[in-house]
Amino acid sequence: MAEVLARRSSRGIALCLGALFLVAACGGGGGNSGGGGASSTDVTVWTAWGGAELKAFKDVLAPFESSSGIKVHITTNRDSTNQIANGIAAGTDLPDIAPGPTDPVQVADWVSKGALKPIETALGDQFSAYISNTYPALTTAPGGSDDPYIGIIGGKHYEMMVKTQVKGLLWYNKKVYTGAAPKSFDDLLAINPSQYGAQKLFCAGFESGAASGWPASDQIDNIIMRQSGETVYTSWIQGKQKFSSPEIKLGYQTFLKEVSAANVYGGSNTALSTNFGKAGDPLFKSPAGCLFLEQATFITSFFQQDFPSLNLKAGTDFDFFAHPSMGNSQYDGNVNGFYDNFAMYNNTPAARKLMQYMATKDAQQIWVNDGGTLGAIKTLNYTDPVFKNAASVAGSAKNLLVTAGDFMPSDMQKAFWQSLLNVTNNPSSLNSELAHLDQVQAAAYQKS
Amino acid sequence: MGGIDLGQVTTALIAIIAVPLVLLGYIILGEQVIERLPDRIQEWIRPYFWALPAIGFATVFMVYPLLRTVVISFRNNADTDWIGLANYQYFFTFPDTLTSLRNSLLWLVFYTFFAVFLGLIIAILVDRVKYESLAKIAIFLPVPISAVAASIIWKFMFDYQPPGTTQTGTLNAAIGLVGHDPVAWLVNATTNNAALIFVGVWTAVGFCMVIISASLKAISSEVLEAARIDGANEFQIVRLVITPLLWPTITVVGTTMLINALKTFDIVYVMTNGAYNTDVIATQMFTQLQHNHLSRAAAVGVVLFVAIIPLLVVNVRRFQQQEEQR
Amino acid sequence: MSVGTTTREAAPVRSAVAAIDRFGGTLQRLPLHLVIIIVCAFWVIPTIGMVVNSFRSVSDMGTAGWWTILFPPHGFTFASYQQVLQIEGVVPSIVSSILITIPATVIQLAVATMGAYAFAWMKFPGKNIFFIVIVGLMVVPIQMTLIPVLQIFHTLHLNGTIMSVWLAHTGYGLPFEVFLLRNYLSGLPREVFESAEVDGAGHAVRFLRIAVPMTIPAIASLTIFVFLGVWNDLLVALTYLGVSQYRPFTVVITGLVTSFGGGWQFLTAAAVLQMSLPLAVFIALQRYFVRGVTAGSVKG
């Protein structure tokens, strides 16, 4: 027995040693070939884009890759901020280019740690062209000071704007609503849907899986920025304006008018249960379920994919009105937009070249041509009438304000979004919801 | 990003072959050495030798981070100062915490009970039919489905259209057949927690069933035959013979399910993110992580860990009993 | 069935009676079959809904439920699958997923079985404490381990390699695996080990030739869950692969939908594809779930 075991053991030993040697050899080799990181011919990009957006981005990159010979490795990563934060803390390789963080504290922190590289460095002498070509609201801090929401820290820019969307647009079916654009919010509420053969005034859909409630927050953002102005709006994002304050409370009460049982298609259950992408479907049914859907520019592709047989055309079948005034003309220039940005984490020659390319008109024109978005450059060509219209809204805006919830701490954002769901579900809970939000605000914005 | 990396393939193949071989060598060679040592030394060195790889991995990947988690739960987020219990205070005074504690309790009780109970019953029942494999596949089917896919599936089940219009959701269409108005399953306070817990159970029963079934097969048929000859009917056999023999496995599965109930947040997260009062503790932790507030997330993590300590004590007591009986 | 009849006459009578017996037996077992079939049908319907929907267009899905595919117009389309398979790098990503999953599974099971054997059959001081700690670790959220482990891998120059993912999954999976296998191993009859010890077999032999073969059903069931845990994982792969070019299937799938959720219909096809491999593993391992592997191994 012992002999057999000894023989087997020695064979075993030999095998194992051989295996160990192989593992060591290949583990090292495999490891090296697997590593990414800085290289003068490759760029790693992390992006939240997927589906059609990703395809558009690849279309944009195609001419760049063929003319410069630089290979761009794209990864769709919706968790990039956390992963980069972990990477910074652990000292591991970071992607060359990725979106910047939305949390203002994080932006400042990453700048101080040197993780974010200035756009001035990335673009070099093309920087001034970038500034003059891009929508000013995206590149200048109000009052000339820093603005961490658009990545301006210590006077330097750390986020380069490449794409824009406009929110708070009132979409309608041109064949159903034949009236004029309402001049004010009160005029809007006064429109009688049955005059046009529709059931209700508004459609709404707030469901969005883990992000349920964001369309509702867009609606209330657009109300508050026009009702109470940009200073109140910005303080509110910074946690300095209470939810129970008269301005924000007024915003909620106005919002409730948009989702009241009388005004919204299918009542509150429908508004709460319908996914935002399908919320506009009743616009195109017959009889029409509603006259208006308040949404952003990216909703157009959802209309078209849900009704392939109708072959909906922008401008002829559907169009939008800009959000009507809330009655305070000095705030009418406030428009809700958002942007996609690129930040540079590794200062390599290839990464710089890519950043410079993305700031050019030629690059951004490609994804504008692919449709579904606005670029960040003012002078792009839009053949789609709807997007041409949206571009002029963005261009003529006095302030292009960010979406409030996106820049609040995540526990505040969640409570805020869900408060809108709760008051839609039960309007009489407004006061207790606002008190609750104040409590959350007090805790969420605490230092550390 | 073009073709398949041959280097990767080779490394993988080598790993599959080499690692078991290395461990084999480790055991065989190690035992050769140990057996040469005096008995008393053998007795204490051998267990550590065998358990070393497992303990090693667990220490590096879990113990050290766990300790670090406890430490950072008492520090501020920038990791520069000690702030005592501030993070815990945040958690316990946060307005939504009470609701999420209550909901986590609901999950702990109902998710665990139904998952284990159904898993047990189904394992026992399908053991007796010829098409056992097919039935097991049917029950196992939800298990490999990711949370995102499960949310899509159940959106199709729970979908809501206004009353009077064509229902696209399976459940609302079904109740429509008997003339009931559609229900907004995830919005409505009476149904939403139950709906989410049901989705959780739906994904978990397959797991419980498979594990229990493996142990069920280890019960020799002689024991069952003897009981039948003694005149016991099937219910009695299940209650008095099978269940006691399966009890250790049921405890393992039950413990795992309880820990799962506390820890997993995916179902709640992807379907409602805790809206309409469906939040649980683990989603709160995740929310903190989303804006990189590691120290608050750590505090919630420690709370979860402390919550299962009684469970661990129960388990260890049971092990000790088991060993005494052997 | 009287004793007096000849065998040739009795045979058909006997088989007829046996048939009636069987029918009666089946009738008795009817409730059993009904319960099983109803439960299985109920369990399967939601998934069938998704599978059916993966063959429909998004506009169909918005207007009518999946059961309408049974009635004309059927609206059957492969568009979702085409979309998924057309993503750049999808086939290499499936291969990457396989290359991540199989070694990770093998490593975990090997280490866990050894460790579980020690906890089950050896006495040593601190055994219970180690065990509580290992099991208690099941509750640690993975996110809390990311930074420290990243730092460790960084010092070992393992970041971005596929080996880091294997090791990470092993570390995360061990607690449950040791927990389960220890339970199963301690249920094995002591007599078998004792008689082997009397025969002169050392621990290595007892482990390899007795314990492991008798634990096959538990190892098989564990293989299924370990495989599927690693296969479906997104976070561990993203974190430890970092900026490397290896991309498992789960990462590539996130690129199917736009950041606003447009294109969600393709997720149905992706989900069907993603779950088919673990399901295949499950079906393949079914034959290890047989009674009698341990039964009868003890003589007398």
CSV table of N, CA, C and O in Angstrom, one decimal, chain A residues 60-130:
chain,number,residue,atom,x,y,z
A,60,VAL,N,-18.9,58.3,-35.0
A,60,VAL,CA,-18.1,59.5,-34.8
A,60,VAL,C,-16.6,59.1,-34.8
A,60,VAL,O,-15.8,59.8,-35.3
A,61,LEU,N,-16.3,58.0,-34.2
A,61,LEU,CA,-14.9,57.6,-34.0
A,61,LEU,C,-14.3,57.1,-35.3
A,61,LEU,O,-13.0,57.1,-35.4
A,62,ALA,N,-15.1,56.6,-36.2
A,62,ALA,CA,-14.5,55.9,-37.4
A,62,ALA,C,-13.5,56.8,-38.1
A,62,ALA,O,-12.4,56.3,-38.4
A,63,PRO,N,-13.9,58.0,-38.5
A,63,PRO,CA,-12.9,58.8,-39.3
A,63,PRO,C,-11.6,59.1,-38.4
A,63,PRO,O,-10.5,59.1,-39.0
A,64,PHE,N,-11.8,59.2,-37.1
A,64,PHE,CA,-10.7,59.5,-36.3
A,64,PHE,C,-9.7,58.3,-36.3
A,64,PHE,O,-8.5,58.5,-36.4
A,65,GLU,N,-10.3,57.1,-36.1
A,65,GLU,CA,-9.4,56.0,-36.0
A,65,GLU,C,-8.7,55.7,-37.3
A,65,GLU,O,-7.5,55.4,-37.3
A,66,SER,N,-9.4,55.9,-38.4
A,66,SER,CA,-8.7,55.6,-39.7
A,66,SER,C,-7.7,56.7,-40.0
A,66,SER,O,-6.6,56.4,-40.6
A,67,SER,N,-7.9,57.9,-39.7
A,67,SER,CA,-6.9,59.0,-40.1
A,67,SER,C,-5.8,59.0,-39.1
A,67,SER,O,-4.6,59.3,-39.5
A,68,SER,N,-6.0,58.7,-37.8
A,68,SER,CA,-4.9,58.8,-36.9
A,68,SER,C,-4.2,57.5,-36.5
A,68,SER,O,-3.1,57.5,-36.0
A,69,GLY,N,-4.9,56.4,-36.9
A,69,GLY,CA,-4.3,55.1,-36.6
A,69,GLY,C,-4.4,54.7,-35.1
A,69,GLY,O,-3.9,53.7,-34.7
A,70,ILE,N,-5.1,55.5,-34.3
A,70,ILE,CA,-5.2,55.3,-32.9
A,70,ILE,C,-6.5,54.4,-32.7
A,70,ILE,O,-7.5,54.6,-33.2
A,71,LYS,N,-6.3,53.3,-31.9
A,71,LYS,CA,-7.4,52.4,-31.7
A,71,LYS,C,-8.1,52.9,-30.4
A,71,LYS,O,-7.5,53.1,-29.4
A,72,VAL,N,-9.4,53.0,-30.5
A,72,VAL,CA,-10.2,53.4,-29.3
A,72,VAL,C,-10.9,52.2,-28.7
A,72,VAL,O,-11.7,51.5,-29.4
A,73,HIS,N,-10.7,51.8,-27.5
A,73,HIS,CA,-11.3,50.7,-26.8
A,73,HIS,C,-12.5,51.2,-25.9
A,73,HIS,O,-12.2,51.9,-24.9
A,74,ILE,N,-13.7,51.0,-26.4
A,74,ILE,CA,-14.8,51.5,-25.6
A,74,ILE,C,-15.4,50.4,-24.7
A,74,ILE,O,-15.6,49.3,-25.2
A,75,THR,N,-15.8,50.8,-23.5
A,75,THR,CA,-16.5,49.9,-22.7
A,75,THR,C,-17.7,50.6,-22.1
A,75,THR,O,-17.6,51.7,-21.6
A,76,THR,N,-18.9,50.0,-22.3
A,76,THR,CA,-20.1,50.6,-21.7
A,76,THR,C,-20.1,50.2,-20.2
A,76,THR,O,-20.1,49.1,-19.8
A,77,ASN,N,-20.0,51.3,-19.4
A,77,ASN,CA,-19.9,51.0,-17.9
A,77,ASN,C,-20.7,52.0,-17.2
A,77,ASN,O,-20.5,53.2,-17.2
A,78,ARG,N,-21.9,51.6,-16.7
A,78,ARG,CA,-22.8,52.5,-16.0
A,78,ARG,C,-22.4,52.8,-14.6
A,78,ARG,O,-23.1,53.5,-13.9
A,79,ASP,N,-21.3,52.2,-14.1
A,79,ASP,CA,-20.9,52.3,-12.8
A,79,ASP,C,-19.5,53.0,-12.7
A,79,ASP,O,-18.7,52.8,-11.8
A,80,SER,N,-19.2,53.8,-13.8
A,80,SER,CA,-17.8,54.2,-14.0
A,80,SER,C,-17.4,55.1,-12.8
A,80,SER,O,-16.2,55.0,-12.4
A,81,THR,N,-18.2,56.0,-12.3
A,81,THR,CA,-17.8,56.9,-11.2
A,81,THR,C,-17.3,56.1,-10.0
A,81,THR,O,-16.2,56.3,-9.5
A,82,ASN,N,-18.0,55.1,-9.6
A,82,ASN,CA,-17.6,54.3,-8.5
A,82,ASN,C,-16.3,53.5,-8.7
A,82,ASN,O,-15.4,53.4,-7.9
A,83,GLN,N,-16.2,53.0,-10.0
A,83,GLN,CA,-15.1,52.2,-10.3
A,83,GLN,C,-13.8,53.1,-10.3
A,83,GLN,O,-12.8,52.7,-9.9
A,84,ILE,N,-14.0,54.3,-10.9
A,84,ILE,CA,-12.8,55.2,-10.9
A,84,ILE,C,-12.5,55.6,-9.5
A,84,ILE,O,-11.3,55.7,-9.1
A,85,ALA,N,-13.5,55.8,-8.6
A,85,ALA,CA,-13.2,56.2,-7.3
A,85,ALA,C,-12.4,55.1,-6.6
A,85,ALA,O,-11.4,55.3,-5.9
A,86,ASN,N,-12.9,53.8,-6.8
A,86,ASN,CA,-12.1,52.7,-6.2
A,86,ASN,C,-10.7,52.6,-6.8
A,86,ASN,O,-9.8,52.4,-6.0
A,87,GLY,N,-10.6,52.9,-8.1
A,87,GLY,CA,-9.3,52.9,-8.7
A,87,GLY,C,-8.3,53.9,-8.1
A,87,GLY,O,-7.2,53.7,-7.9
A,88,ILE,N,-8.9,55.1,-7.9
A,88,ILE,CA,-8.1,56.2,-7.3
A,88,ILE,C,-7.6,55.8,-5.9
A,88,ILE,O,-6.5,55.9,-5.5
A,89,ALA,N,-8.6,55.2,-5.1
A,89,ALA,CA,-8.2,54.9,-3.8
A,89,ALA,C,-7.2,53.7,-3.7
A,89,ALA,O,-6.3,53.7,-2.8
A,90,ALA,N,-7.3,52.8,-4.7
A,90,ALA,CA,-6.4,51.7,-4.6
A,90,ALA,C,-5.1,51.9,-5.5
A,90,ALA,O,-4.2,51.1,-5.4
A,91,GLY,N,-5.1,53.0,-6.2
A,91,GLY,CA,-3.9,53.2,-7.0
A,91,GLY,C,-3.8,52.4,-8.3
A,91,GLY,O,-2.7,52.3,-8.9
A,92,THR,N,-4.9,51.9,-8.8
A,92,THR,CA,-4.8,51.1,-10.0
A,92,THR,C,-5.0,52.0,-11.3
A,92,THR,O,-5.3,53.2,-11.2
A,93,ASP,N,-4.9,51.3,-12.4
A,93,ASP,CA,-5.0,52.0,-13.7
A,93,ASP,C,-6.4,52.6,-13.9
A,93,ASP,O,-7.4,51.9,-13.6
A,94,LEU,N,-6.5,53.8,-14.4
A,94,LEU,CA,-7.8,54.4,-14.7
A,94,LEU,C,-7.9,54.4,-16.2
A,94,LEU,O,-7.0,54.4,-17.0
A,95,PRO,N,-9.2,54.5,-16.7
A,95,PRO,CA,-9.4,54.7,-18.1
A,95,PRO,C,-8.9,56.0,-18.6
A,95,PRO,O,-8.7,56.9,-17.8
A,96,ASP,N,-8.5,56.1,-19.8
A,96,ASP,CA,-8.0,57.4,-20.3
A,96,ASP,C,-9.1,58.5,-20.3
A,96,ASP,O,-8.8,59.6,-19.9
A,97,ILE,N,-10.2,58.1,-20.8
A,97,ILE,CA,-11.3,59.1,-20.9
A,97,ILE,C,-12.6,58.5,-20.3
A,97,ILE,O,-12.9,57.3,-20.6
A,98,ALA,N,-13.3,59.2,-19.5
A,98,ALA,CA,-14.6,58.7,-19.0
A,98,ALA,C,-15.4,59.9,-18.5
A,98,ALA,O,-14.8,61.0,-18.4
A,99,PRO,N,-16.7,59.8,-18.3
A,99,PRO,CA,-17.4,61.0,-17.8
A,99,PRO,C,-16.9,61.4,-16.4
A,99,PRO,O,-16.3,60.6,-15.7
A,100,GLY,N,-17.1,62.7,-16.1
A,100,GLY,CA,-16.7,63.2,-14.8
A,100,GLY,C,-17.8,62.9,-13.8
A,100,GLY,O,-18.9,62.6,-14.2
A,101,PRO,N,-17.5,62.9,-12.5
A,101,PRO,CA,-18.5,62.6,-11.5
A,101,PRO,C,-19.5,63.7,-11.4
A,101,PRO,O,-19.2,64.9,-11.6
A,102,THR,N,-20.7,63.4,-10.9
A,102,THR,CA,-21.7,64.5,-10.8
A,102,THR,C,-21.7,65.1,-9.4
A,102,THR,O,-22.1,66.2,-9.2
A,103,ASP,N,-21.1,64.4,-8.4
A,103,ASP,CA,-21.1,64.9,-7.1
A,103,ASP,C,-20.0,66.0,-7.0
A,103,ASP,O,-18.9,65.7,-7.2
A,104,PRO,N,-20.4,67.2,-6.6
A,104,PRO,CA,-19.5,68.3,-6.6
A,104,PRO,C,-18.3,68.1,-5.7
A,104,PRO,O,-17.2,68.5,-6.0
A,105,VAL,N,-18.6,67.4,-4.6
A,105,VAL,CA,-17.5,67.1,-3.6
A,105,VAL,C,-16.5,66.2,-4.3
A,105,VAL,O,-15.3,66.4,-4.1
A,106,GLN,N,-17.0,65.2,-5.0
A,106,GLN,CA,-16.1,64.3,-5.7
A,106,GLN,C,-15.3,64.9,-6.7
A,106,GLN,O,-14.1,64.6,-6.9
A,107,VAL,N,-15.9,65.9,-7.5
A,107,VAL,CA,-15.1,66.6,-8.5
A,107,VAL,C,-13.9,67.3,-7.9
A,107,VAL,O,-12.8,67.1,-8.4
A,108,ALA,N,-14.2,68.0,-6.9
A,108,ALA,CA,-13.1,68.8,-6.2
A,108,ALA,C,-12.1,67.8,-5.7
A,108,ALA,O,-10.9,68.1,-5.8
A,109,ASP,N,-12.5,66.7,-5.1
A,109,ASP,CA,-11.6,65.8,-4.5
A,109,ASP,C,-10.7,65.2,-5.6
A,109,ASP,O,-9.5,65.1,-5.4
A,110,TRP,N,-11.3,64.8,-6.7
A,110,TRP,CA,-10.5,64.1,-7.7
A,110,TRP,C,-9.5,65.1,-8.4
A,110,TRP,O,-8.4,64.8,-8.8
A,111,VAL,N,-10.0,66.4,-8.5
A,111,VAL,CA,-9.0,67.4,-9.0
A,111,VAL,C,-7.8,67.5,-8.0
A,111,VAL,O,-6.7,67.6,-8.5
A,112,SER,N,-8.1,67.6,-6.8
A,112,SER,CA,-7.0,67.8,-5.8
A,112,SER,C,-6.1,66.6,-5.8
A,112,SER,O,-4.9,66.7,-5.5
A,113,LYS,N,-6.6,65.4,-6.1
A,113,LYS,CA,-5.8,64.2,-6.1
A,113,LYS,C,-5.1,64.1,-7.5
A,113,LYS,O,-4.3,63.1,-7.7
A,114,GLY,N,-5.4,65.0,-8.4
A,114,GLY,CA,-4.7,64.9,-9.7
A,114,GLY,C,-5.3,63.8,-10.6
A,114,GLY,O,-4.7,63.5,-11.7
A,115,ALA,N,-6.4,63.3,-10.3
A,115,ALA,CA,-6.9,62.2,-11.2
A,115,ALA,C,-7.5,62.8,-12.4
A,115,ALA,O,-7.4,62.3,-13.5
A,116,LEU,N,-8.2,64.0,-12.3
A,116,LEU,CA,-8.8,64.7,-13.4
A,116,LEU,C,-7.7,65.6,-14.0
A,116,LEU,O,-7.2,66.4,-13.3
A,117,LYS,N,-7.6,65.5,-15.3
A,117,LYS,CA,-6.6,66.4,-16.0
A,117,LYS,C,-7.3,67.6,-16.6
A,117,LYS,O,-8.4,67.4,-17.2
A,118,PRO,N,-6.7,68.8,-16.6
A,118,PRO,CA,-7.5,70.0,-17.1
A,118,PRO,C,-7.7,69.8,-18.6
A,118,PRO,O,-6.9,69.3,-19.4
A,119,ILE,N,-8.8,70.3,-19.0
A,119,ILE,CA,-9.2,70.3,-20.5
A,119,ILE,C,-8.2,71.3,-21.2
A,119,ILE,O,-7.9,71.1,-22.4
A,120,GLU,N,-7.8,72.3,-20.5
A,120,GLU,CA,-6.9,73.2,-21.1
A,120,GLU,C,-5.6,72.5,-21.6
A,120,GLU,O,-5.1,72.7,-22.7
A,121,THR,N,-5.2,71.5,-20.8
A,121,THR,CA,-4.0,70.7,-21.2
A,121,THR,C,-4.4,69.8,-22.4
A,121,THR,O,-3.6,69.6,-23.3
A,122,ALA,N,-5.6,69.2,-22.2
A,122,ALA,CA,-6.0,68.2,-23.3
A,122,ALA,C,-6.1,68.9,-24.6
A,122,ALA,O,-5.7,68.3,-25.6
A,123,LEU,N,-6.7,70.1,-24.6
A,123,LEU,CA,-7.0,70.7,-25.9
A,123,LEU,C,-5.9,71.6,-26.4
A,123,LEU,O,-5.8,71.9,-27.6
A,124,GLY,N,-5.0,72.0,-25.5
A,124,GLY,CA,-3.9,72.8,-25.9
A,124,GLY,C,-4.4,74.1,-26.5
A,124,GLY,O,-5.2,74.8,-25.9
A,125,ASP,N,-3.9,74.4,-27.7
A,125,ASP,CA,-4.3,75.7,-28.3
A,125,ASP,C,-5.7,75.7,-28.9
A,125,ASP,O,-6.1,76.7,-29.4
A,126,GLN,N,-6.3,74.5,-28.9
A,126,GLN,CA,-7.7,74.5,-29.4
A,126,GLN,C,-8.7,74.8,-28.3
A,126,GLN,O,-9.9,74.8,-28.6
A,127,PHE,N,-8.2,75.1,-27.1
A,127,PHE,CA,-9.1,75.3,-26.0
A,127,PHE,C,-10.0,76.5,-26.2
A,127,PHE,O,-11.2,76.5,-26.0
A,128,SER,N,-9.4,77.6,-26.7
A,128,SER,CA,-10.2,78.8,-26.9
A,128,SER,C,-11.3,78.6,-27.9
A,128,SER,O,-12.4,79.1,-27.8
A,129,ALA,N,-11.0,77.8,-29.0
A,129,ALA,CA,-12.0,77.5,-30.0
A,129,ALA,C,-13.1,76.7,-29.3
A,129,ALA,O,-14.3,77.0,-29.6
A,130,TYR,N,-12.8,75.8,-28.5
A,130,TYR,CA,-13.8,75.0,-27.8
A,130,TYR,C,-14.7,75.9,-27.0
A,130,TYR,O,-15.9,75.8,-27.1
